[in-house]
């Protein structure tokens, strides 16, 4: 769950010997974009999270959020990639190599301070959404709509000035280091 409507509590109550487990779930996006301090982001680069929309004919308006983690953020504390959500629940994602292959942002992938994009497909045209998401609710179908969304998202992210600047800064830093 990237963005549940409300936080909820999970309690492990199965009868077995071991520790009792209880936690509050506020969602992956919230955990990724807020720090341990006063709600301010300590994990993200300055200027993020950023918000934008994909306006696609026949598909609808798809708002999305972008987060870029600071270098050195541990993978287990930083979900990354491009995810499609419906009502706050992840229903699919783009391939893991999307950032390096399609965007050519080699310094915004993996453990280099990765990129997280969450695309809200809640307002997607209903017929398109039925064809786009698989019945298993964890994958997307690679059809014409998938290709159009991937192409438009890649074009917008490639031209995002904040992403270009951070990728370039990290590239220069790496060149100086080597």
Coordinates of N, CA, C and O in Angstrom, one line a residue:
X1 N 0.8 -1.2 0.0 CA 0.0 0.0 0.0 C 0.9 1.2 0.0 O 1.6 1.5 0.9
X2 N 0.8 2.0 -1.1 CA 1.6 3.3 -1.1 C 0.9 4.4 -0.3 O 1.5 5.1 0.4
X3 N -0.4 4.5 -0.5 CA -1.1 5.7 0.1 C -2.5 5.2 0.6 O -3.5 5.5 0.0
X4 N -2.5 4.5 1.7 CA -3.9 4.1 2.3 C -4.6 5.3 2.7 O -4.0 6.3 3.1
X5 N -5.9 5.3 2.7 CA -6.7 6.4 3.1 C -6.5 6.8 4.5 O -6.4 8.0 4.9
X6 N -6.3 5.9 5.4 CA -6.0 6.1 6.8 C -5.0 5.1 7.2 O -4.9 4.0 6.7
X7 N -4.1 5.5 8.2 CA -3.2 4.5 8.8 C -4.0 3.4 9.5 O -5.1 3.7 10.0
X8 N -3.4 2.2 9.6 CA -4.1 1.1 10.3 C -3.1 0.3 11.1 O -1.9 0.4 10.8
X9 N -3.6 -0.4 12.0 CA -2.8 -1.2 13.0 C -2.9 -2.6 12.6 O -3.9 -3.2 12.4
X10 N -1.7 -3.3 12.6 CA -1.6 -4.7 12.4 C -1.1 -5.4 13.7 O -0.1 -4.9 14.3
X11 N -1.8 -6.4 14.2 CA -1.4 -7.1 15.4 C -1.2 -8.6 15.0 O -2.1 -9.2 14.4
X12 N -0.1 -9.2 15.3 CA 0.1 -10.6 15.1 C -0.4 -11.3 16.4 O 0.1 -11.2 17.5
X13 N -1.5 -12.1 16.2 CA -2.1 -12.8 17.3 C -2.2 -14.3 17.2 O -2.9 -14.9 17.9
X14 N -1.5 -14.8 16.2 CA -1.5 -16.3 16.0 C -0.9 -16.9 17.3 O 0.1 -16.4 17.8
X15 N -1.4 -18.1 17.7 CA -0.9 -18.7 18.9 C 0.4 -19.5 18.6 O 0.3 -20.7 18.2
X16 N 1.5 -18.9 18.7 CA 2.7 -19.7 18.6 C 3.7 -19.0 19.6 O 3.5 -17.9 20.0
X17 N 4.7 -19.8 19.9 CA 5.7 -19.2 20.8 C 6.6 -18.2 20.1 O 7.0 -18.5 19.0
X18 N 6.8 -17.1 20.7 CA 7.7 -16.1 20.0 C 7.2 -14.7 20.5 O 6.4 -14.6 21.4
X19 N 7.7 -13.8 19.8 CA 7.4 -12.4 20.2 C 6.1 -12.0 19.7 O 5.7 -12.3 18.5
X20 N 5.4 -11.1 20.4 CA 4.1 -10.5 19.9 C 4.5 -9.3 19.0 O 5.4 -8.6 19.4
X21 N 3.9 -9.2 17.9 CA 4.2 -8.2 17.0 C 3.0 -7.3 16.7 O 1.9 -7.7 16.5
X22 N 3.3 -6.0 16.7 CA 2.2 -5.0 16.5 C 2.9 -3.8 15.8 O 3.9 -3.3 16.3
X23 N 2.2 -3.3 14.8 CA 2.8 -2.1 14.1 C 1.7 -1.3 13.5 O 0.6 -1.8 13.2
X24 N 1.9 0.0 13.3 CA 1.0 0.9 12.5 C 1.5 1.0 11.1 O 2.7 1.3 10.9
X25 N 0.6 0.8 10.2 CA 1.0 0.9 8.7 C 0.4 2.2 8.2 O -0.8 2.5 8.3
X26 N 1.4 3.1 7.7 CA 0.9 4.4 7.2 C 1.1 4.4 5.6 O 0.8 5.4 5.0
X27 N 1.8 3.4 5.1 CA 1.9 3.3 3.6 C 3.4 3.5 3.2 O 4.2 4.2 3.9
X28 N 3.7 2.9 2.1 CA 5.1 3.0 1.6 C 5.5 4.4 1.2 O 6.6 4.8 1.4
X29 N 4.6 5.1 0.6 CA 4.9 6.5 0.1 C 5.3 7.4 1.4 O 6.2 8.1 1.4
X30 N 4.5 7.3 2.4 CA 4.7 8.0 3.6 C 6.0 7.7 4.3 O 6.8 8.5 4.7
X31 N 6.3 6.4 4.3 CA 7.5 5.9 4.9 C 8.7 6.4 4.1 O 9.8 6.7 4.6
X32 N 8.5 6.4 2.8 CA 9.6 6.8 1.9 C 9.9 8.3 1.9 O 11.1 8.7 1.8
X33 N 8.9 9.1 2.1 CA 9.1 10.5 1.9 C 9.2 11.3 3.2 O 9.4 12.5 3.2
X34 N 9.0 10.7 4.4 CA 9.1 11.4 5.6 C 10.3 10.8 6.4 O 10.6 9.6 6.3
X35 N 10.9 11.6 7.2 CA 12.0 11.1 8.0 C 11.6 10.8 9.4 O 10.4 10.8 9.8
X36 N 12.6 10.5 10.2 CA 12.3 10.2 11.6 C 12.0 11.4 12.5 O 11.6 11.2 13.6
X37 N 12.4 12.6 12.0 CA 12.2 13.8 12.8 C 10.8 14.3 12.7 O 9.8 13.6 12.6
X38 N 10.6 15.6 12.6 CA 9.4 16.3 12.7 C 8.5 16.3 11.4 O 7.9 17.2 11.1
X39 N 8.5 15.1 10.7 CA 7.7 15.0 9.5 C 8.4 15.6 8.3 O 7.9 15.5 7.2
X40 N 9.5 16.2 8.4 CA 10.3 16.7 7.3 C 11.0 15.6 6.6 O 11.4 14.7 7.3
X41 N 11.2 15.7 5.3 CA 11.9 14.6 4.6 C 13.4 14.7 4.9 O 14.0 15.7 4.6
X42 N 13.9 13.6 5.4 CA 15.3 13.5 5.7 C 16.0 12.6 4.7 O 17.2 12.5 4.6
X43 N 15.2 11.9 3.9 CA 15.7 10.9 3.0 C 15.8 11.4 1.5 O 16.4 10.8 0.7
X44 N 15.0 12.5 1.2 CA 14.9 13.0 -0.1 C 15.8 14.2 -0.5 O 16.1 15.0 0.4
X45 N 16.1 14.3 -1.7 CA 16.8 15.4 -2.2 C 15.9 16.7 -2.1 O 14.7 16.6 -2.1
X46 N 16.6 17.8 -2.0 CA 15.8 19.1 -2.0 C 15.0 19.3 -3.2 O 15.4 18.9 -4.3
X47 N 13.8 19.8 -3.0 CA 12.8 20.0 -4.1 C 11.9 18.8 -4.4 O 11.1 18.8 -5.3
X48 N 12.1 17.7 -3.6 CA 11.2 16.6 -3.8 C 10.5 16.2 -2.5 O 11.1 16.5 -1.4
X49 N 9.3 15.7 -2.5 CA 8.6 15.1 -3.7 C 8.1 16.2 -4.6 O 7.8 17.3 -4.2
X50 N 8.0 15.8 -5.9 CA 7.4 16.7 -6.9 C 6.2 16.0 -7.4 O 6.0 14.8 -7.4
X51 N 5.3 16.9 -8.0 CA 4.0 16.4 -8.4 C 3.7 16.9 -9.8 O 4.1 18.0 -10.2
X52 N 3.1 16.0 -10.7 CA 2.8 16.4 -12.0 C 1.6 15.5 -12.5 O 1.1 14.6 -11.8
X53 N 1.2 15.6 -13.8 CA 0.1 14.8 -14.3 C 0.4 14.4 -15.7 O 1.1 15.2 -16.5
X54 N 0.0 13.2 -16.1 CA 0.0 12.8 -17.5 C -1.4 13.0 -18.0 O -2.4 12.4 -17.4
X55 N -1.6 13.7 -19.1 CA -2.9 13.9 -19.7 C -2.9 13.2 -21.0 O -2.2 13.6 -22.0
X56 N -3.6 12.0 -21.0 CA -3.5 11.2 -22.2 C -4.9 11.0 -22.8 O -5.9 10.7 -22.1
X57 N -5.1 11.3 -24.1 CA -6.4 11.1 -24.7 C -6.8 9.7 -24.7 O -6.0 8.8 -25.0
X58 N -8.1 9.5 -24.3 CA -8.6 8.1 -24.2 C -8.3 7.3 -23.0 O -8.9 6.3 -22.7
X59 N -7.3 7.8 -22.3 CA -6.8 7.1 -21.0 C -7.3 7.9 -19.8 O -7.7 7.3 -18.8
X60 N -7.1 9.2 -19.9 CA -7.5 10.0 -18.8 C -6.3 10.8 -18.2 O -5.2 10.8 -18.7
X61 N -6.5 11.5 -17.1 CA -5.5 12.2 -16.4 C -4.9 11.4 -15.3 O -5.7 10.9 -14.4
X62 N -3.6 11.2 -15.3 CA -3.0 10.3 -14.3 C -2.0 11.2 -13.5 O -0.9 11.5 -14.0
X63 N -2.4 11.6 -12.3 CA -1.4 12.4 -11.5 C -0.3 11.4 -11.0 O -0.5 10.3 -10.7
X64 N 0.9 12.0 -10.9 CA 2.0 11.2 -10.3 C 2.9 12.0 -9.4 O 2.9 13.2 -9.5
X65 N 3.6 11.3 -8.6 CA 4.5 11.9 -7.6 C 5.9 11.3 -7.8 O 6.1 10.1 -8.2
X66 N 6.9 12.2 -7.7 CA 8.3 11.8 -7.9 C 9.1 12.1 -6.6 O 8.9 13.1 -6.0
X67 N 9.9 11.1 -6.2 CA 10.8 11.3 -5.1 C 12.2 10.8 -5.5 O 12.3 9.7 -6.1
X68 N 13.2 11.5 -5.1 CA 14.6 11.1 -5.4 C 15.3 11.0 -4.0 O 15.3 12.0 -3.3
X69 N 15.8 9.9 -3.7 CA 16.4 9.7 -2.4 C 17.8 10.3 -2.5 O 18.5 10.3 -3.5
X70 N 18.3 10.7 -1.3 CA 19.7 11.1 -1.2 C 20.6 9.9 -1.3 O 20.2 8.8 -1.1
X71 N 21.8 10.2 -1.8 CA 22.8 9.1 -2.0 C 23.1 8.5 -0.6 O 23.1 9.2 0.4
X72 N 23.2 7.2 -0.6 CA 23.5 6.5 0.6 C 22.3 6.0 1.4 O 22.4 5.3 2.4
X73 N 21.1 6.3 0.9 CA 19.9 5.8 1.5 C 19.8 4.3 1.4 O 20.0 3.8 0.3
X74 N 19.6 3.5 2.5 CA 19.6 2.1 2.4 C 18.4 1.6 1.6 O 17.3 2.1 1.8
X75 N 18.6 0.5 0.8 CA 17.6 0.0 0.0 C 16.3 -0.4 0.8 O 15.2 -0.2 0.4
X76 N 16.6 -1.0 2.0 CA 15.4 -1.5 2.7 C 14.6 -0.3 3.2 O 13.4 -0.5 3.6
X77 N 15.1 0.9 3.3 CA 14.3 2.0 3.7 C 13.8 2.9 2.5 O 13.3 3.9 2.7
X78 N 14.1 2.4 1.3 CA 13.8 3.2 0.2 C 13.2 2.4 -1.0 O 13.9 1.9 -1.8
X79 N 11.8 2.2 -1.0 CA 11.2 1.6 -2.1 C 11.5 2.4 -3.4 O 11.3 3.6 -3.3
X80 N 11.9 1.8 -4.5 CA 12.1 2.6 -5.6 C 11.6 1.9 -6.9 O 11.4 0.7 -6.9
X81 N 11.4 2.7 -7.9 CA 10.9 2.2 -9.2 C 9.7 3.1 -9.6 O 9.4 4.1 -9.0
X82 N 9.0 2.6 -10.6 CA 7.8 3.2 -11.1 C 6.6 2.3 -10.8 O 6.5 1.2 -11.3
X83 N 5.6 2.8 -10.0 CA 4.5 2.0 -9.5 C 3.2 2.6 -10.0 O 3.1 3.8 -10.0
X84 N 2.2 1.8 -10.3 CA 0.9 2.2 -10.7 C 0.0 1.9 -9.5 O 0.0 0.7 -9.1
X85 N -0.7 2.9 -9.0 CA -1.6 2.6 -7.9 C -3.1 2.9 -8.2 O -3.3 3.7 -9.1
X86 N -4.0 2.2 -7.6 CA -5.4 2.5 -7.7 C -5.9 2.6 -6.2 O -5.7 1.6 -5.5
X87 N -6.5 3.7 -5.9 CA -6.9 3.9 -4.5 C -5.9 3.7 -3.5 O -6.1 3.1 -2.4
X88 N -4.6 4.0 -3.8 CA -3.5 3.9 -2.8 C -2.8 2.6 -2.8 O -1.8 2.4 -2.2
X89 N -3.4 1.6 -3.5 CA -2.8 0.2 -3.5 C -2.0 0.0 -4.8 O -2.5 0.3 -5.9
X90 N -0.8 -0.5 -4.7 CA 0.0 -0.8 -5.9 C -0.6 -2.0 -6.7 O -0.9 -3.0 -6.1
X91 N -0.8 -1.7 -8.0 CA -1.4 -2.7 -8.9 C -0.4 -3.2 -10.0 O -0.8 -4.0 -10.8
X92 N 0.7 -2.6 -10.0 CA 1.7 -3.0 -11.0 C 2.8 -2.0 -11.1 O 2.8 -1.0 -10.4
X93 N 3.8 -2.3 -11.9 CA 5.0 -1.5 -12.0 C 5.7 -1.6 -13.3 O 5.3 -2.5 -14.1
X94 N 6.5 -0.6 -13.6 CA 7.3 -0.7 -14.8 C 8.6 -1.6 -14.5 O 9.0 -1.7 -13.3
X95 N 9.3 -2.1 -15.5 CA 10.5 -2.9 -15.3 C 11.5 -2.1 -14.5 O 11.6 -0.9 -14.5
X96 N 12.3 -2.9 -13.7 CA 13.3 -2.3 -12.8 C 14.3 -1.4 -13.6 O 14.9 -0.5 -13.0
X97 N 14.6 -1.7 -14.8 CA 15.6 -1.0 -15.6 C 15.0 0.2 -16.4 O 15.7 0.9 -17.2
X98 N 13.8 0.6 -16.1 CA 13.2 1.7 -16.8 C 14.0 3.0 -16.6 O 14.1 3.8 -17.6
X99 N 14.5 3.3 -15.4 CA 15.2 4.6 -15.2 C 16.5 4.6 -16.0 O 16.8 5.7 -16.6
X100 N 17.2 3.5 -16.1 CA 18.5 3.6 -16.8 C 18.3 3.4 -18.3 O 18.9 4.0 -19.1
X101 N 17.3 2.5 -18.7 CA 17.1 2.2 -20.1 C 16.4 3.2 -20.8 O 16.8 3.7 -21.9
X102 N 15.2 3.7 -20.3 CA 14.4 4.6 -21.0 C 14.8 6.1 -20.7 O 14.7 6.9 -21.6
X103 N 15.1 6.4 -19.5 CA 15.4 7.8 -19.1 C 16.9 8.1 -19.2 O 17.2 9.3 -19.3
X104 N 17.7 7.1 -19.2 CA 19.2 7.3 -19.2 C 19.7 8.1 -18.0 O 20.6 8.9 -18.2
X105 N 19.1 7.9 -16.9 CA 19.5 8.5 -15.6 C 20.2 7.5 -14.8 O 19.7 6.9 -13.9
X106 N 21.5 7.2 -15.2 CA 22.2 6.2 -14.6 C 22.6 6.5 -13.1 O 22.9 5.6 -12.4
X107 N 22.5 7.7 -12.7 CA 22.9 8.1 -11.3 C 21.6 8.2 -10.4 O 21.7 8.7 -9.3
X108 N 20.5 7.8 -11.0 CA 19.2 7.8 -10.2 C 18.6 6.4 -10.1 O 17.4 6.2 -10.0
X109 N 19.5 5.4 -10.1 CA 19.0 4.1 -10.0 C 19.7 3.3 -8.9 O 20.7 3.8 -8.3
X110 N 19.1 2.2 -8.5 CA 19.6 1.3 -7.5 C 20.0 2.0 -6.2 O 19.3 2.7 -5.6
X111 N 21.2 1.8 -5.8 CA 21.7 2.3 -4.5 C 22.4 3.6 -4.6 O 23.0 4.1 -3.6
X112 N 22.3 4.3 -5.7 CA 22.9 5.6 -5.9 C 22.0 6.7 -5.4 O 22.2 7.9 -5.8
X113 N 21.0 6.5 -4.7 CA 20.0 7.5 -4.4 C 18.9 7.4 -5.4 O 18.8 8.2 -6.3
X114 N 18.1 6.3 -5.4 CA 17.2 6.0 -6.5 C 16.0 6.9 -6.6 O 15.7 7.7 -5.7
X115 N 15.3 6.6 -7.6 CA 14.1 7.4 -8.0 C 12.8 6.6 -7.7 O 12.8 5.4 -8.0
X116 N 11.8 7.2 -7.1 CA 10.5 6.6 -6.9 C 9.5 7.4 -7.6 O 9.4 8.6 -7.4
X117 N 8.6 6.8 -8.4 CA 7.5 7.4 -9.1 C 6.3 6.6 -8.8 O 6.2 5.4 -9.0
X118 N 5.2 7.3 -8.3 CA 4.0 6.7 -8.0 C 2.9 7.3 -8.9 O 2.6 8.5 -8.7
X119 N 2.3 6.5 -9.8 CA 1.3 7.0 -10.7 C -0.1 6.6 -10.2 O -0.3 5.4 -10.1
X120 N -0.9 7.5 -10.0 CA -2.3 7.3 -9.5 C -3.2 7.0 -10.7 O -3.6 7.9 -11.4
X121 N -3.7 5.8 -10.8 CA -4.5 5.4 -11.9 C -6.0 5.3 -11.5 O -6.8 4.7 -12.3
X122 N -6.3 5.9 -10.4 CA -7.7 5.8 -9.9 C -8.7 6.5 -10.9 O -9.8 6.0 -11.1
X123 N -8.3 7.6 -11.5 CA -9.2 8.3 -12.4 C -9.0 7.9 -13.9 O -9.6 8.5 -14.8
X124 N -8.3 6.8 -14.1 CA -8.1 6.2 -15.4 C -9.5 5.8 -16.0 O -10.3 5.3 -15.2
X125 N -9.7 5.9 -17.3 CA -10.9 5.4 -17.9 C -11.1 4.0 -17.5 O -10.2 3.2 -17.5
X126 N -12.4 3.7 -17.0 CA -12.6 2.3 -16.5 C -12.3 1.2 -17.4 O -11.8 0.2 -17.1
X127 N -12.7 1.3 -18.7 CA -12.5 0.3 -19.7 C -11.0 0.1 -19.9 O -10.5 -1.0 -20.0
X128 N -10.3 1.2 -20.0 CA -8.8 1.2 -20.2 C -8.2 0.5 -18.9 O -7.3 -0.4 -19.1
X129 N -8.6 0.8 -17.7 CA -8.1 0.3 -16.5 C -8.3 -1.2 -16.4 O -7.4 -2.0 -16.0
X130 N -9.5 -1.7 -16.9 CA -9.8 -3.1 -16.9 C -8.8 -3.9 -17.8 O -8.4 -5.0 -17.5
X131 N -8.4 -3.3 -18.9 CA -7.5 -3.9 -19.9 C -6.0 -3.7 -19.4 O -5.2 -4.5 -19.8
X132 N -5.8 -2.7 -18.7 CA -4.4 -2.3 -18.3 C -3.9 -3.2 -17.2 O -2.8 -3.7 -17.3
X133 N -4.7 -3.4 -16.2 CA -4.3 -4.2 -15.0 C -4.7 -5.6 -15.2 O -5.8 -5.9 -15.6
X134 N -3.8 -6.6 -14.8 CA -4.1 -8.0 -14.9 C -5.0 -8.3 -13.7 O -5.1 -7.6 -12.7
X135 N -5.7 -9.5 -13.8 CA -6.6 -9.9 -12.7 C -5.9 -10.1 -11.4 O -6.5 -10.0 -10.3
X136 N -4.6 -10.5 -11.5 CA -3.9 -10.8 -10.3 C -3.6 -9.5 -9.4 O -3.2 -9.6 -8.3
X137 N -3.8 -8.3 -10.0 CA -3.6 -7.0 -9.4 C -2.2 -6.8 -8.9 O -2.0 -6.0 -8.0
X138 N -1.2 -7.4 -9.6 CA 0.2 -7.1 -9.2 C 1.0 -6.9 -10.5 O 2.2 -6.6 -10.4
X139 N 0.3 -6.9 -11.7 CA 1.0 -6.7 -12.9 C 0.2 -5.9 -13.9 O -1.1 -5.9 -13.7
X140 N 0.8 -5.4 -14.9 CA 0.1 -4.6 -15.9 C 0.2 -5.4 -17.3 O 1.2 -6.1 -17.5
X141 N -0.8 -5.2 -18.1 CA -0.8 -5.9 -19.4 C 0.0 -4.9 -20.4 O -0.3 -3.7 -20.5
X142 N 0.9 -5.5 -21.1 CA 1.7 -4.7 -22.1 C 0.9 -4.6 -23.4 O 1.0 -5.4 -24.3
X143 N 0.0 -3.6 -23.5 CA -0.8 -3.3 -24.6 C -0.5 -1.9 -25.2 O 0.5 -1.3 -24.7
X144 N -1.4 -1.4 -26.0 CA -1.1 -0.1 -26.6 C -1.2 1.0 -25.5 O -0.4 2.0 -25.6
X145 N -2.1 0.9 -24.6 CA -2.2 1.9 -23.5 C -0.9 1.9 -22.6 O -0.4 2.9 -22.3
X146 N -0.4 0.7 -22.4 CA 0.9 0.6 -21.6 C 2.0 1.3 -22.4 O 2.8 2.1 -21.8
X147 N 2.1 1.0 -23.7 CA 3.2 1.7 -24.5 C 3.0 3.2 -24.5 O 4.0 3.9 -24.4
X148 N 1.8 3.7 -24.6 CA 1.6 5.1 -24.6 C 1.9 5.8 -23.2 O 2.6 6.8 -23.2
X149 N 1.5 5.1 -22.1 CA 1.8 5.6 -20.8 C 3.3 5.6 -20.6 O 3.9 6.6 -20.1
X150 N 4.0 4.5 -20.9 CA 5.4 4.4 -20.7 C 6.2 5.5 -21.5 O 7.1 6.2 -21.0
X151 N 5.7 5.7 -22.8 CA 6.4 6.7 -23.6 C 6.2 8.1 -23.1 O 7.1 8.9 -23.0
X152 N 5.0 8.4 -22.8 CA 4.7 9.8 -22.3 C 5.4 10.1 -20.9 O 5.9 11.1 -20.7
X153 N 5.4 9.1 -20.0 CA 6.0 9.2 -18.8 C 7.5 9.4 -19.0 O 8.2 10.3 -18.3
X154 N 8.1 8.6 -19.8 CA 9.5 8.7 -20.1 C 9.9 10.1 -20.7 O 10.9 10.7 -20.2
X155 N 9.1 10.6 -21.6 CA 9.3 11.9 -22.1 C 9.2 13.0 -21.1 O 10.1 13.9 -21.0
X156 N 8.2 12.9 -20.2 CA 8.1 13.9 -19.1 C 9.2 13.9 -18.1 O 9.8 14.9 -17.7
X157 N 9.6 12.7 -17.7 CA 10.7 12.5 -16.7 C 12.0 12.9 -17.3 O 12.8 13.5 -16.6
X158 N 12.3 12.6 -18.5 CA 13.5 12.9 -19.2 C 13.7 14.4 -19.2 O 14.8 14.9 -19.1
X159 N 12.6 15.2 -19.3 CA 12.7 16.6 -19.5 C 12.5 17.3 -18.1 O 12.4 18.6 -18.1
X160 N 12.4 16.6 -17.0 CA 12.2 17.2 -15.7 C 13.5 17.9 -15.3 O 14.5 17.2 -15.1
X161 N 13.5 19.2 -15.1 CA 14.7 19.9 -14.8 C 15.4 19.4 -13.5 O 16.6 19.4 -13.4
X162 N 14.6 19.1 -12.5 CA 15.1 18.7 -11.2 C 15.8 17.3 -11.3 O 16.9 17.1 -10.8
X163 N 15.2 16.4 -12.0 CA 15.9 15.1 -12.3 C 17.1 15.2 -13.1 O 18.2 14.6 -12.8
X164 N 17.1 16.0 -14.1 CA 18.3 16.3 -14.9 C 19.4 16.8 -14.1 O 20.6 16.4 -14.2
X165 N 19.1 17.8 -13.2 CA 20.1 18.5 -12.4 C 20.7 17.5 -11.4 O 22.0 17.5 -11.3
X166 N 19.9 16.7 -10.7 CA 20.5 15.8 -9.8 C 21.3 14.7 -10.4 O 22.4 14.4 -10.0
X167 N 20.8 14.2 -11.6 CA 21.6 13.2 -12.3 C 23.0 13.8 -12.7 O 24.0 13.1 -12.6
X168 N 23.0 15.0 -13.2 CA 24.2 15.7 -13.6 C 25.1 15.9 -12.5 O 26.4 15.7 -12.6
X169 N 24.6 16.4 -11.3 CA 25.4 16.6 -10.1 C 26.1 15.4 -9.7 O 27.3 15.3 -9.4
X170 N 25.3 14.3 -9.6 CA 25.9 13.0 -9.2 C 26.9 12.5 -10.2 O 27.9 11.9 -9.8
X171 N 26.7 12.7 -11.5 CA 27.7 12.3 -12.5 C 29.0 13.0 -12.3 O 30.1 12.4 -12.3
X172 N 28.9 14.3 -12.1 CA 30.1 15.1 -11.9 C 30.8 14.7 -10.6 O 32.1 14.7 -10.6
X173 N 30.1 14.5 -9.6 CA 30.7 14.0 -8.3 C 31.4 12.7 -8.5 O 32.5 12.5 -8.0
X174 N 30.8 11.8 -9.2 CA 31.4 10.5 -9.5 C 32.7 10.7 -10.3 O 33.7 10.0 -10.1
X175 N 32.7 11.6 -11.3 CA 33.8 11.8 -12.2 C 35.0 12.4 -11.3 O 36.1 12.0 -11.5
X176 N 34.7 13.3 -10.4 CA 35.7 13.9 -9.5 C 36.3 12.8 -8.6 O 37.5 12.8 -8.4
X177 N 35.4 11.9 -8.1 CA 35.9 10.9 -7.2 C 36.8 9.9 -7.9 O 37.8 9.4 -7.3
X178 N 36.5 9.6 -9.1 CA 37.3 8.6 -9.8 C 38.5 9.3 -10.5 O 39.5 8.7 -10.7

